[in-house]
PDB file of C-alpha atoms in Angstrom:
ATOM      1  CA  MET A   1       0.000   0.000   0.000  1.00 49.00           C
ATOM      2  CA  LYS A   2       2.805   2.380   0.885  1.00 45.00           C
ATOM      3  CA  ARG A   3       4.476   1.606  -2.444  1.00 48.00           C
ATOM      4  CA  LEU A   4       1.234   2.369  -4.307  1.00 42.00           C
ATOM      5  CA  LEU A   5       0.978   5.719  -2.504  1.00 37.00           C
ATOM      6  CA  VAL A   6       4.565   6.561  -3.490  1.00 36.00           C
ATOM      7  CA  VAL A   7       3.796   5.703  -7.143  1.00 37.00           C
ATOM      8  CA  ILE A   8       0.629   7.852  -7.107  1.00 44.00           C
ATOM      9  CA  VAL A   9       2.473  10.816  -5.585  1.00 38.00           C
ATOM     10  CA  TRP A  10       5.295  10.396  -8.108  1.00 38.00           C
ATOM     11  CA  LEU A  11       2.824  10.251 -11.027  1.00 36.00           C
ATOM     12  CA  ALA A  12       0.969  13.323  -9.757  1.00 40.00           C
ATOM     13  CA  PHE A  13       4.241  15.205  -9.471  1.00 38.00           C
ATOM     14  CA  MET A  14       5.338  14.157 -12.961  1.00 40.00           C
ATOM     15  CA  ILE A  15       2.025  15.036 -14.583  1.00 44.00           C
ATOM     16  CA  GLY A  16       1.634  18.277 -12.639  1.00 46.00           C
ATOM     17  CA  GLY A  17       5.231  19.237 -13.376  1.00 43.00           C
ATOM     18  CA  THR A  18       4.729  18.872 -17.118  1.00 40.00           C
ATOM     19  CA  LEU A  19       1.500  20.894 -17.390  1.00 42.00           C
ATOM     20  CA  PRO A  20       3.189  24.329 -17.285  1.00 44.00           C
ATOM     21  CA  CYS A  21       5.685  23.043 -19.841  1.00 43.00           C
ATOM     22  CA  LEU A  22       2.882  21.857 -22.126  1.00 53.00           C
ATOM     23  CA  ALA A  23       1.054  25.180 -21.736  1.00 56.00           C
ATOM     24  CA  GLY A  24       4.269  26.991 -22.649  1.00 87.00           C
ATOM     25  CA  GLN A  25       4.614  24.835 -25.745  1.00 93.00           C
ATOM     26  CA  GLU A  26       1.047  25.624 -26.792  1.00 95.00           C
ATOM     27  CA  GLU A  27       1.610  29.342 -26.263  1.00 96.00           C
ATOM     28  CA  GLN A  28       4.710  29.111 -28.458  1.00 96.00           C
ATOM     29  CA  SER A  29       2.648  27.322 -31.089  1.00 96.00           C
ATOM     30  CA  VAL A  30       0.036  30.114 -30.975  1.00 97.00           C
ATOM     31  CA  GLU A  31       2.796  32.707 -31.426  1.00 97.00           C
ATOM     32  CA  LYS A  32       4.189  30.748 -34.388  1.00 96.00           C
ATOM     33  CA  THR A  33       0.721  30.758 -35.971  1.00 96.00           C
ATOM     34  CA  ILE A  34       0.466  34.553 -35.639  1.00 95.00           C
ATOM     35  CA  ARG A  35       3.916  35.034 -37.163  1.00 93.00           C
ATOM     36  CA  ALA A  36       3.276  32.475 -39.926  1.00 93.00           C
ATOM     37  CA  ALA A  37       0.066  34.258 -40.976  1.00 92.00           C
ATOM     38  CA  LEU A  38       1.983  37.541 -41.312  1.00 89.00           C
ATOM     39  CA  ASN A  39       4.854  35.831 -43.127  1.00 89.00           C
ATOM     40  CA  GLY A  40       2.461  34.134 -45.552  1.00 89.00           C
ATOM     41  CA  ALA A  41       1.067  37.508 -46.592  1.00 84.00           C
ATOM     42  CA  ALA A  42       4.552  39.046 -46.756  1.00 84.00           C
ATOM     43  CA  SER A  43       5.938  36.283 -48.969  1.00 86.00           C
ATOM     44  CA  PHE A  44       2.892  36.138 -51.261  1.00 88.00           C
ATOM     45  CA  ALA A  45       4.507  38.304 -53.943  1.00 85.00           C
ATOM     46  CA  ASP A  46       7.211  35.669 -54.392  1.00 88.00           C
ATOM     47  CA  THR A  47       5.237  32.481 -53.738  1.00 91.00           C
ATOM     48  CA  ARG A  48       1.764  33.387 -55.076  1.00 91.00           C
ATOM     49  CA  ASP A  49       0.671  30.697 -52.623  1.00 91.00           C
ATOM     50  CA  ARG A  50      -2.811  31.638 -51.404  1.00 92.00           C
ATOM     51  CA  SER A  51      -2.967  28.540 -49.224  1.00 91.00           C
ATOM     52  CA  GLY A  52       0.219  29.742 -47.498  1.00 89.00           C
ATOM     53  CA  VAL A  53      -1.854  32.647 -46.177  1.00 91.00           C
ATOM     54  CA  LEU A  54      -5.302  31.094 -45.829  1.00 94.00           C
ATOM     55  CA  ARG A  55      -4.145  27.952 -44.022  1.00 95.00           C
ATOM     56  CA  TRP A  56      -3.728  29.937 -40.783  1.00 96.00           C
ATOM     57  CA  TYR A  57      -7.369  31.066 -40.705  1.00 96.00           C
ATOM     58  CA  ALA A  58     -10.461  29.078 -39.690  1.00 97.00           C
ATOM     59  CA  LYS A  59     -13.163  28.675 -42.343  1.00 96.00           C
ATOM     60  CA  ASP A  60     -15.508  30.761 -40.167  1.00 97.00           C
ATOM     61  CA  TYR A  61     -12.956  33.565 -39.664  1.00 97.00           C
ATOM     62  CA  ARG A  62     -14.401  36.997 -38.943  1.00 97.00           C
ATOM     63  CA  GLY A  63     -12.252  39.981 -38.137  1.00 96.00           C
ATOM     64  CA  ILE A  64     -12.097  43.729 -37.823  1.00 94.00           C
ATOM     65  CA  GLN A  65      -9.351  45.684 -39.555  1.00 89.00           C
ATOM     66  CA  ASP A  66      -9.383  49.372 -38.649  1.00 86.00           C
ATOM     67  CA  GLY A  67     -13.114  49.346 -38.012  1.00 89.00           C
ATOM     68  CA  GLU A  68     -14.018  47.351 -41.135  1.00 92.00           C
ATOM     69  CA  TRP A  69     -15.477  43.834 -40.895  1.00 94.00           C
ATOM     70  CA  GLU A  70     -13.823  41.126 -42.926  1.00 95.00           C
ATOM     71  CA  ASP A  71     -14.235  37.412 -43.378  1.00 96.00           C
ATOM     72  CA  LEU A  72     -12.203  34.769 -45.159  1.00 94.00           C
ATOM     73  CA  SER A  73     -13.665  35.745 -48.540  1.00 94.00           C
ATOM     74  CA  ALA A  74     -12.349  39.311 -48.040  1.00 94.00           C
ATOM     75  CA  VAL A  75      -8.850  37.923 -47.428  1.00 92.00           C
ATOM     76  CA  GLU A  76      -9.195  35.747 -50.551  1.00 94.00           C
ATOM     77  CA  GLN A  77     -10.344  38.764 -52.598  1.00 94.00           C
ATOM     78  CA  TRP A  78      -7.370  40.824 -51.388  1.00 90.00           C
ATOM     79  CA  LEU A  79      -4.976  38.041 -52.392  1.00 92.00           C
ATOM     80  CA  ALA A  80      -6.635  37.706 -55.829  1.00 93.00           C
ATOM     81  CA  ALA A  81      -6.460  41.471 -56.451  1.00 92.00           C
ATOM     82  CA  TYR A  82      -2.839  41.606 -55.287  1.00 88.00           C
ATOM     83  CA  GLU A  83      -1.946  38.684 -57.546  1.00 92.00           C
ATOM     84  CA  GLU A  84      -3.529  40.460 -60.532  1.00 92.00           C
ATOM     85  CA  GLU A  85      -1.459  43.577 -59.764  1.00 87.00           C
ATOM     86  CA  LEU A  86       1.690  41.437 -59.597  1.00 88.00           C
ATOM     87  CA  LYS A  87       0.836  39.837 -62.962  1.00 90.00           C
ATOM     88  CA  ARG A  88       0.564  43.347 -64.423  1.00 89.00           C
ATOM     89  CA  GLY A  89       4.106  44.057 -63.255  1.00 88.00           C
ATOM     90  CA  SER A  90       3.549  45.729 -59.920  1.00 86.00           C
ATOM     91  CA  ARG A  91       6.726  45.761 -57.847  1.00 84.00           C
ATOM     92  CA  VAL A  92       4.933  46.446 -54.545  1.00 82.00           C
ATOM     93  CA  ARG A  93       5.993  44.090 -51.772  1.00 80.00           C
ATOM     94  CA  PHE A  94       4.661  43.795 -48.249  1.00 79.00           C
ATOM     95  CA  VAL A  95       6.552  42.894 -45.098  1.00 78.00           C
ATOM     96  CA  GLY A  96       4.702  42.230 -41.877  1.00 82.00           C
ATOM     97  CA  GLU A  97       6.301  41.916 -38.469  1.00 87.00           C
ATOM     98  CA  ALA A  98       4.834  41.051 -35.078  1.00 91.00           C
ATOM     99  CA  SER A  99       6.409  42.063 -31.786  1.00 93.00           C
ATOM    100  CA  ASP A 100       5.514  41.867 -28.122  1.00 95.00           C
ATOM    101  CA  VAL A 101       3.383  38.781 -28.761  1.00 96.00           C
ATOM    102  CA  VAL A 102       1.651  37.611 -25.583  1.00 97.00           C
ATOM    103  CA  ALA A 103      -0.252  34.346 -25.989  1.00 97.00           C
ATOM    104  CA  ARG A 104      -2.492  32.561 -23.502  1.00 97.00           C
ATOM    105  CA  VAL A 105      -4.074  29.131 -23.848  1.00 97.00           C
ATOM    106  CA  SER A 106      -7.111  27.632 -22.164  1.00 96.00           C
ATOM    107  CA  GLY A 107      -7.912  24.175 -23.470  1.00 95.00           C
ATOM    108  CA  ALA A 108      -8.626  24.347 -27.188  1.00 96.00           C
ATOM    109  CA  THR A 109      -8.960  28.150 -27.178  1.00 97.00           C
ATOM    110  CA  ALA A 110      -6.203  30.744 -27.198  1.00 98.00           C
ATOM    111  CA  TRP A 111      -5.831  34.479 -27.463  1.00 97.00           C
ATOM    112  CA  ALA A 112      -2.859  36.595 -28.338  1.00 97.00           C
ATOM    113  CA  THR A 113      -2.126  40.295 -28.327  1.00 97.00           C
ATOM    114  CA  TYR A 114       0.678  41.794 -30.364  1.00 96.00           C
ATOM    115  CA  ASP A 115       2.021  44.896 -32.039  1.00 94.00           C
ATOM    116  CA  TYR A 116       2.326  44.843 -35.806  1.00 90.00           C
ATOM    117  CA  VAL A 117       4.199  46.800 -38.436  1.00 88.00           C
ATOM    118  CA  PHE A 118       3.308  46.342 -42.093  1.00 80.00           C
ATOM    119  CA  HIS A 119       5.557  47.928 -44.726  1.00 80.00           C
ATOM    120  CA  ALA A 120       4.771  48.412 -48.420  1.00 82.00           C
ATOM    121  CA  SER A 121       7.789  48.976 -50.654  1.00 81.00           C
ATOM    122  CA  SER A 122       8.574  49.099 -54.343  1.00 80.00           C
ATOM    123  CA  GLU A 123      12.032  48.856 -55.862  1.00 79.00           C
ATOM    124  CA  GLY A 124      13.469  49.026 -52.337  1.00 77.00           C
ATOM    125  CA  GLU A 125      11.717  52.325 -51.558  1.00 82.00           C
ATOM    126  CA  LEU A 126       9.228  52.510 -48.675  1.00 80.00           C
ATOM    127  CA  LYS A 127       5.801  53.421 -50.057  1.00 80.00           C
ATOM    128  CA  GLY A 128       3.771  53.157 -46.878  1.00 82.00           C
ATOM    129  CA  GLN A 129       3.666  51.768 -43.385  1.00 84.00           C
ATOM    130  CA  ASP A 130       0.928  50.756 -40.974  1.00 85.00           C
ATOM    131  CA  MET A 131       1.503  49.979 -37.340  1.00 89.00           C
ATOM    132  CA  GLY A 132      -0.869  49.129 -34.558  1.00 91.00           C
ATOM    133  CA  LYS A 133      -2.159  46.519 -32.160  1.00 95.00           C
ATOM    134  CA  CYS A 134      -4.026  43.271 -32.687  1.00 95.00           C
ATOM    135  CA  THR A 135      -5.897  40.815 -30.560  1.00 97.00           C
ATOM    136  CA  ALA A 136      -6.379  37.389 -32.109  1.00 97.00           C
ATOM    137  CA  LEU A 137      -8.620  34.546 -30.970  1.00 98.00           C
ATOM    138  CA  LEU A 138      -7.529  31.064 -32.011  1.00 98.00           C
ATOM    139  CA  ARG A 139      -8.823  27.541 -31.627  1.00 97.00           C
ATOM    140  CA  LYS A 140      -7.022  24.255 -31.794  1.00 97.00           C
ATOM    141  CA  GLU A 141      -8.038  22.159 -34.766  1.00 96.00           C
ATOM    142  CA  GLY A 142      -6.223  18.876 -35.134  1.00 93.00           C
ATOM    143  CA  THR A 143      -2.625  19.477 -34.135  1.00 91.00           C
ATOM    144  CA  GLY A 144      -2.485  23.179 -34.988  1.00 95.00           C
ATOM    145  CA  TRP A 145      -3.999  26.539 -34.153  1.00 98.00           C
ATOM    146  CA  LEU A 146      -6.249  28.576 -36.462  1.00 97.00           C
ATOM    147  CA  ILE A 147      -7.199  32.235 -36.178  1.00 98.00           C
ATOM    148  CA  TYR A 148     -10.992  32.574 -36.043  1.00 97.00           C
ATOM    149  CA  HIS A 149     -11.189  36.235 -35.034  1.00 97.00           C
ATOM    150  CA  GLU A 150      -8.754  39.112 -35.149  1.00 96.00           C
ATOM    151  CA  HIS A 151      -9.197  42.746 -34.280  1.00 96.00           C
ATOM    152  CA  CYS A 152      -6.461  45.102 -35.470  1.00 93.00           C
ATOM    153  CA  SER A 153      -6.293  48.877 -35.226  1.00 92.00           C
ATOM    154  CA  LYS A 154      -3.734  51.289 -36.603  1.00 89.00           C
ATOM    155  CA  LYS A 155      -1.881  53.580 -34.282  1.00 76.00           C
ATOM    156  CA  ARG A 156      -3.221  57.112 -34.607  1.00 73.00           C
ATOM    157  CA  ALA A 157      -0.798  59.951 -35.176  1.00 70.00           C
ATOM    158  CA  GLY A 158       0.212  61.436 -31.865  1.00 68.00           C
ATOM    159  CA  ALA A 159      -1.176  58.504 -29.856  1.00 63.00           C
ATOM    160  CA  ARG A 160       0.908  57.345 -26.934  1.00 66.00           C
ATOM    161  CA  PRO A 161       2.412  53.849 -27.068  1.00 58.00           C
TER     162      PRO A 161
END
């Protein structure tokens, strides 16, 4: 009986000791999803791989970008329009970066907040830049995380950080 108690205590310690580690791994996976979604859009000009962007979003994705609603079809339309511009010879390229990503996981749901910077350049010259904050809601599907809602807002001129 004493041996059984020792085994149970040992198992509880081992399982309990790994839970924070597993949560940390899931939070890292959520952060990778956020960064991969930005990288997919940034590399689209070279890859023309729509699935490289869309694969990070749930089929029922709904978001708000600077006060405007969007769904997955809006993202698909943007990619199609951008691809047409590239076919016509446009040299505009986008680079997106996320910083200060803070991810939290609760079961099969996660949320992340982060700062973003999105640059538009042509021929190496900066044509425009957006920066702001986002909050993303994600859910675990299979072995990965998908963004099902995102709310991003640009930083207003003169606004404090």
